[in-house]
Amino acid sequence: MTKAHELRVQETPLAPFGRLVTADGPADLRDIAPATLERWTVESKVVVLRGFPLLDKEDLVDYCAQWGEILHWDFGAVLDLVVQEDPKNYLFSRTDVPFHWDGAFAKTAPRYFLFQCVEAPVAGGGGETVFSDSVEVLRRTPEELRREWAGTQVTYRTEKLGYYGGETVSPLLAEHSETGETILRYGEPLDPAKYKNPVWVDIAGKSGADAEAFMTDLRDRMHDPEVCYHHEWQDGDIVAVDNQALLHGRNAFRGNSSRHLQRIQIL
Ligand SMILES: [Fe+2]
């Protein structure tokens, strides 16, 4: 196929990590070879594309299918993340979403996921997606604690209220399939007093105050502003994410602001 135009982009580094790619002239996501987008995503961990018109769901699936196998759920391949009035699952609520990696309860966790922003919250309306660079967290963690983490298994339990749930056990540290780097795989607990669908987290070999202290330390390291990129959504943003190097969550919405994202996951 001959391209009607040559893609021109401007690249800007985001802080403390990430890459903003802005189209300079007419553009289409499909002008970027999936292998190129994958390389950018592994290099920068999060890639924000601006000035690329959103694809309809079918075209998005076709594009991502060239990148890798798509993770399918009961609802299909593309999840519409919208704020609901009376949601069963906190993902669709107005609360924050604590850090996690996608696919903890799936057979295989996706390597990447991609968001399209159909409707961003109003300015100041919250709902930013927050990414924590787990490779950097590990780099900053003392060797002794890293060794303890390396031998730690974590159990997650949640009721299936939505499209995922059950019980799963995961080592706290894993290896990035593309870079070979050590990554942190951790989902923060969801307190039943605050969230509609709590997630209980058990650290093998720890209980009571010990487990509490272990999780508080982990939380502080993951939330260190120096390892976190906060993405403020704009209409039309397309964001590709390395689901292995990063953990992610969401800030609560403020006022009655709303948001509509579409998400697709690549195995
Ligand atoms: Fe997620």
Short mmCIF file of C-alpha atoms and ligand atoms in Angstrom, two decimals:
data_model
loop_
_atom_site.label_atom_id
_atom_site.label_comp_id
_atom_site.label_asym_id
_atom_site.label_seq_id
_atom_site.Cartn_x
_atom_site.Cartn_y
_atom_site.Cartn_z
CA MET A 1 0.00 0.00 0.00
CA THR A 2 1.39 3.43 -0.88
CA LYS A 3 1.12 5.98 1.84
CA ALA A 4 -0.67 9.20 0.94
CA HIS A 5 1.70 11.12 3.18
CA GLU A 6 5.01 10.73 4.93
CA LEU A 7 4.68 10.60 8.71
CA ARG A 8 6.50 13.39 10.49
CA VAL A 9 6.64 13.47 14.27
CA GLN A 10 8.18 15.46 17.08
CA GLU A 11 9.48 13.56 20.07
CA THR A 12 9.61 15.02 23.56
CA PRO A 13 10.81 13.19 26.65
CA LEU A 14 8.35 13.04 29.53
CA ALA A 15 9.45 13.18 33.16
CA PRO A 16 10.68 11.18 34.92
CA PHE A 17 10.24 8.71 32.03
CA GLY A 18 8.11 8.27 28.94
CA ARG A 19 8.01 9.69 25.42
CA LEU A 20 5.56 12.08 23.84
CA VAL A 21 5.25 11.64 20.08
CA THR A 22 3.35 14.46 18.42
CA ALA A 23 2.28 14.23 14.79
CA ASP A 24 3.54 17.06 12.68
CA GLY A 25 1.00 17.11 9.89
CA PRO A 26 -1.48 14.44 8.80
CA ALA A 27 -1.02 11.19 10.69
CA ASP A 28 -2.54 7.81 11.35
CA LEU A 29 -1.56 5.29 14.01
CA ARG A 30 -1.20 2.71 11.22
CA ASP A 31 1.64 4.79 9.75
CA ILE A 32 3.73 3.55 12.69
CA ALA A 33 4.80 -0.05 12.19
CA PRO A 34 3.72 -2.09 15.25
CA ALA A 35 7.36 -3.23 15.63
CA THR A 36 8.40 0.43 15.88
CA LEU A 37 5.73 1.23 18.44
CA GLU A 38 6.83 -1.84 20.41
CA ARG A 39 10.46 -0.69 20.34
CA TRP A 40 9.49 2.81 21.50
CA THR A 41 7.36 1.31 24.27
CA VAL A 42 10.14 -0.95 25.55
CA GLU A 43 12.66 1.92 25.39
CA SER A 44 10.45 4.57 27.04
CA LYS A 45 8.01 2.34 28.99
CA VAL A 46 5.12 4.66 28.15
CA VAL A 47 4.51 6.34 24.79
CA VAL A 48 1.95 9.12 24.40
CA LEU A 49 0.82 9.72 20.81
CA ARG A 50 -0.88 13.03 20.04
CA GLY A 51 -2.38 14.18 16.77
CA PHE A 52 -3.23 10.65 15.63
CA PRO A 53 -6.98 10.28 15.02
CA LEU A 54 -8.51 7.48 17.11
CA LEU A 55 -9.19 4.23 15.30
CA ASP A 56 -12.55 2.54 15.49
CA LYS A 57 -12.52 -0.65 17.55
CA GLU A 58 -12.18 -3.01 14.58
CA ASP A 59 -9.26 -1.09 13.11
CA LEU A 60 -7.61 -0.89 16.53
CA VAL A 61 -7.90 -4.66 16.94
CA ASP A 62 -6.49 -5.22 13.43
CA TYR A 63 -3.55 -2.93 14.13
CA CYS A 64 -2.74 -4.45 17.53
CA ALA A 65 -3.10 -7.99 16.14
CA GLN A 66 -0.01 -7.26 14.02
CA TRP A 67 1.83 -6.32 17.20
CA GLY A 68 0.99 -9.52 19.08
CA GLU A 69 -1.77 -11.82 20.22
CA ILE A 70 -4.70 -9.88 21.68
CA LEU A 71 -6.05 -10.81 25.09
CA HIS A 72 -9.78 -11.51 24.82
CA TRP A 73 -12.22 -11.30 27.71
CA ASP A 74 -15.96 -11.96 28.03
CA PHE A 75 -16.60 -8.49 26.58
CA GLY A 76 -14.19 -8.97 23.69
CA ALA A 77 -10.84 -7.30 23.02
CA VAL A 78 -11.57 -3.63 23.70
CA LEU A 79 -12.70 -2.52 27.15
CA ASP A 80 -14.66 0.73 27.40
CA LEU A 81 -13.53 2.33 30.64
CA VAL A 82 -16.23 4.80 31.57
CA VAL A 83 -17.38 6.20 34.87
CA GLN A 84 -20.62 4.47 35.90
CA GLU A 85 -23.19 5.70 38.41
CA ASP A 86 -23.47 2.49 40.41
CA PRO A 87 -20.58 0.26 39.40
CA LYS A 88 -19.94 -3.23 40.78
CA ASN A 89 -16.22 -2.86 40.15
CA TYR A 90 -14.04 0.05 41.30
CA LEU A 91 -12.50 0.38 37.81
CA PHE A 92 -15.74 2.04 36.74
CA SER A 93 -16.13 4.16 39.88
CA ARG A 94 -14.91 7.64 40.79
CA THR A 95 -12.35 6.44 43.35
CA ASP A 96 -8.64 6.06 42.85
CA VAL A 97 -7.27 2.77 41.52
CA PRO A 98 -4.21 1.54 43.44
CA PHE A 99 -1.12 0.28 41.62
CA HIS A 100 -1.34 -3.07 39.88
CA TRP A 101 -0.28 -4.77 36.70
CA ASP A 102 -2.90 -5.79 34.16
CA GLY A 103 -3.80 -9.44 33.86
CA ALA A 104 -2.87 -10.68 37.34
CA PHE A 105 -5.99 -12.83 37.21
CA ALA A 106 -5.66 -13.80 33.54
CA LYS A 107 -3.94 -17.01 32.39
CA THR A 108 -1.16 -14.91 30.87
CA ALA A 109 -0.53 -11.26 31.66
CA PRO A 110 -0.31 -8.96 28.65
CA ARG A 111 3.13 -7.57 27.77
CA TYR A 112 1.61 -4.30 26.62
CA PHE A 113 -1.63 -2.42 26.63
CA LEU A 114 -2.84 0.54 24.70
CA PHE A 115 -5.39 3.19 25.62
CA GLN A 116 -7.36 5.49 23.33
CA CYS A 117 -8.83 8.54 25.03
CA VAL A 118 -12.30 9.14 23.62
CA GLU A 119 -13.16 11.74 26.25
CA ALA A 120 -10.73 13.26 28.74
CA PRO A 121 -11.85 14.62 32.10
CA VAL A 122 -12.19 18.40 32.25
CA ALA A 123 -9.00 20.21 33.27
CA GLY A 124 -8.50 19.74 37.00
CA GLY A 125 -11.04 16.90 37.03
CA GLY A 126 -8.56 14.21 38.17
CA GLY A 127 -8.56 10.72 36.70
CA GLU A 128 -4.88 10.88 35.75
CA THR A 129 -3.30 7.50 35.08
CA VAL A 130 -0.19 7.09 37.20
CA PHE A 131 2.69 4.84 36.14
CA SER A 132 5.41 3.60 38.49
CA ASP A 133 8.70 2.48 36.98
CA SER A 134 9.34 -0.82 38.75
CA VAL A 135 12.79 -1.25 37.19
CA GLU A 136 13.80 2.07 38.72
CA VAL A 137 12.18 1.13 42.05
CA LEU A 138 14.38 -1.97 42.11
CA ARG A 139 17.47 0.01 41.18
CA ARG A 140 16.89 2.19 44.23
CA THR A 141 16.22 -0.69 46.61
CA PRO A 142 19.04 -1.92 48.87
CA GLU A 143 20.52 -5.28 47.85
CA GLU A 144 19.44 -7.03 51.04
CA LEU A 145 15.82 -6.06 50.59
CA ARG A 146 15.94 -7.01 46.91
CA ARG A 147 17.13 -10.46 47.97
CA GLU A 148 14.19 -10.77 50.34
CA TRP A 149 11.80 -9.63 47.60
CA ALA A 150 13.31 -12.19 45.22
CA GLY A 151 12.13 -15.01 47.48
CA THR A 152 8.69 -13.56 48.16
CA GLN A 153 5.42 -14.99 46.88
CA VAL A 154 2.27 -12.91 47.01
CA THR A 155 -1.30 -14.20 46.98
CA TYR A 156 -4.14 -12.02 45.65
CA ARG A 157 -7.78 -12.80 46.21
CA THR A 158 -10.84 -11.01 44.90
CA GLU A 159 -14.42 -11.86 44.12
CA LYS A 160 -15.29 -11.90 40.44
CA LEU A 161 -17.35 -8.70 40.16
CA GLY A 162 -16.84 -7.82 36.55
CA TYR A 163 -14.62 -9.58 34.10
CA TYR A 164 -11.84 -10.89 36.35
CA GLY A 165 -11.37 -12.39 39.79
CA GLY A 166 -10.38 -15.45 41.80
CA GLU A 167 -7.17 -16.25 43.60
CA THR A 168 -3.71 -16.05 42.15
CA VAL A 169 -0.17 -16.45 43.47
CA SER A 170 2.67 -14.49 41.93
CA PRO A 171 6.34 -14.03 42.75
CA LEU A 172 7.06 -10.43 43.72
CA LEU A 173 9.91 -10.24 41.24
CA ALA A 174 9.88 -11.45 37.66
CA GLU A 175 11.93 -11.09 34.51
CA HIS A 176 10.99 -8.75 31.67
CA SER A 177 10.47 -10.92 28.59
CA GLU A 178 12.05 -8.37 26.21
CA THR A 179 14.83 -6.69 28.21
CA GLY A 180 15.70 -9.44 30.71
CA GLU A 181 15.57 -6.82 33.48
CA THR A 182 14.12 -7.68 36.85
CA ILE A 183 10.66 -6.20 37.36
CA LEU A 184 8.36 -5.80 40.31
CA ARG A 185 4.97 -7.48 40.07
CA TYR A 186 2.77 -6.15 42.81
CA GLY A 187 -0.84 -5.18 43.23
CA GLU A 188 -1.72 -3.01 46.19
CA PRO A 189 -4.47 -4.30 48.49
CA LEU A 190 -7.96 -2.82 48.15
CA ASP A 191 -9.42 -2.14 51.56
CA PRO A 192 -13.00 -3.47 51.96
CA ALA A 193 -13.88 -0.26 53.86
CA LYS A 194 -13.15 1.84 50.77
CA TYR A 195 -13.58 -0.27 47.62
CA LYS A 196 -16.60 -2.15 46.31
CA ASN A 197 -14.54 -5.13 45.30
CA PRO A 198 -11.73 -5.57 47.83
CA VAL A 199 -8.50 -7.31 46.91
CA TRP A 200 -6.83 -9.20 49.77
CA VAL A 201 -3.08 -9.50 49.59
CA ASP A 202 -1.06 -12.06 51.55
CA ILE A 203 2.71 -12.00 51.71
CA ALA A 204 3.97 -15.57 52.15
CA GLY A 205 5.69 -16.08 55.50
CA LYS A 206 4.47 -12.78 56.95
CA SER A 207 1.48 -11.82 59.01
CA GLY A 208 0.17 -9.01 61.22
CA ALA A 209 2.51 -6.08 61.80
CA ASP A 210 5.31 -7.75 59.80
CA ALA A 211 3.17 -7.98 56.67
CA GLU A 212 1.89 -4.45 57.26
CA ALA A 213 5.41 -2.99 57.50
CA PHE A 214 6.54 -4.92 54.41
CA MET A 215 3.63 -3.57 52.34
CA THR A 216 3.99 0.00 53.64
CA ASP A 217 7.66 0.02 52.63
CA LEU A 218 6.76 -1.34 49.18
CA ARG A 219 4.05 1.28 48.80
CA ASP A 220 6.41 4.14 49.71
CA ARG A 221 9.02 2.95 47.21
CA MET A 222 6.47 2.57 44.39
CA HIS A 223 4.87 5.96 45.08
CA ASP A 224 8.15 7.90 45.24
CA PRO A 225 7.43 10.88 42.92
CA GLU A 226 10.84 10.35 41.30
CA VAL A 227 9.71 7.02 39.83
CA CYS A 228 6.15 8.01 38.86
CA TYR A 229 4.78 9.57 35.69
CA HIS A 230 1.30 11.10 35.98
CA HIS A 231 -0.56 11.20 32.69
CA GLU A 232 -3.13 13.95 32.38
CA TRP A 233 -5.48 12.88 29.63
CA GLN A 234 -6.35 14.95 26.60
CA ASP A 235 -9.04 14.00 24.09
CA GLY A 236 -7.51 11.87 21.35
CA ASP A 237 -4.47 10.66 23.29
CA ILE A 238 -3.24 7.21 22.34
CA VAL A 239 -0.99 5.73 25.02
CA ALA A 240 1.07 2.54 24.71
CA VAL A 241 2.29 0.97 27.95
CA ASP A 242 4.91 -1.60 28.92
CA ASN A 243 2.86 -3.71 31.35
CA GLN A 244 5.99 -5.51 32.57
CA ALA A 245 8.29 -2.63 33.47
CA LEU A 246 5.48 -0.49 34.88
CA LEU A 247 2.79 -0.74 37.49
CA HIS A 248 -0.13 1.61 37.05
CA GLY A 249 -3.11 3.07 38.83
CA ARG A 250 -5.45 6.03 38.64
CA ASN A 251 -6.10 9.15 40.67
CA ALA A 252 -9.67 9.69 41.84
CA PHE A 253 -11.94 11.93 39.80
CA ARG A 254 -12.76 15.35 41.20
CA GLY A 255 -16.12 17.05 41.01
CA ASN A 256 -18.42 15.28 38.58
CA SER A 257 -15.85 15.00 35.82
CA SER A 258 -16.04 12.01 33.53
CA ARG A 259 -13.73 10.07 31.27
CA HIS A 260 -13.93 7.52 28.48
CA LEU A 261 -10.91 5.39 27.61
CA GLN A 262 -10.72 2.32 25.43
CA ARG A 263 -8.17 -0.31 26.36
CA ILE A 264 -6.71 -3.22 24.46
CA GLN A 265 -4.12 -5.67 25.79
CA ILE A 266 -1.39 -7.44 23.86
CA LEU A 267 0.08 -10.76 25.03
FE FE B 1 -5.11 -1.64 34.87
#
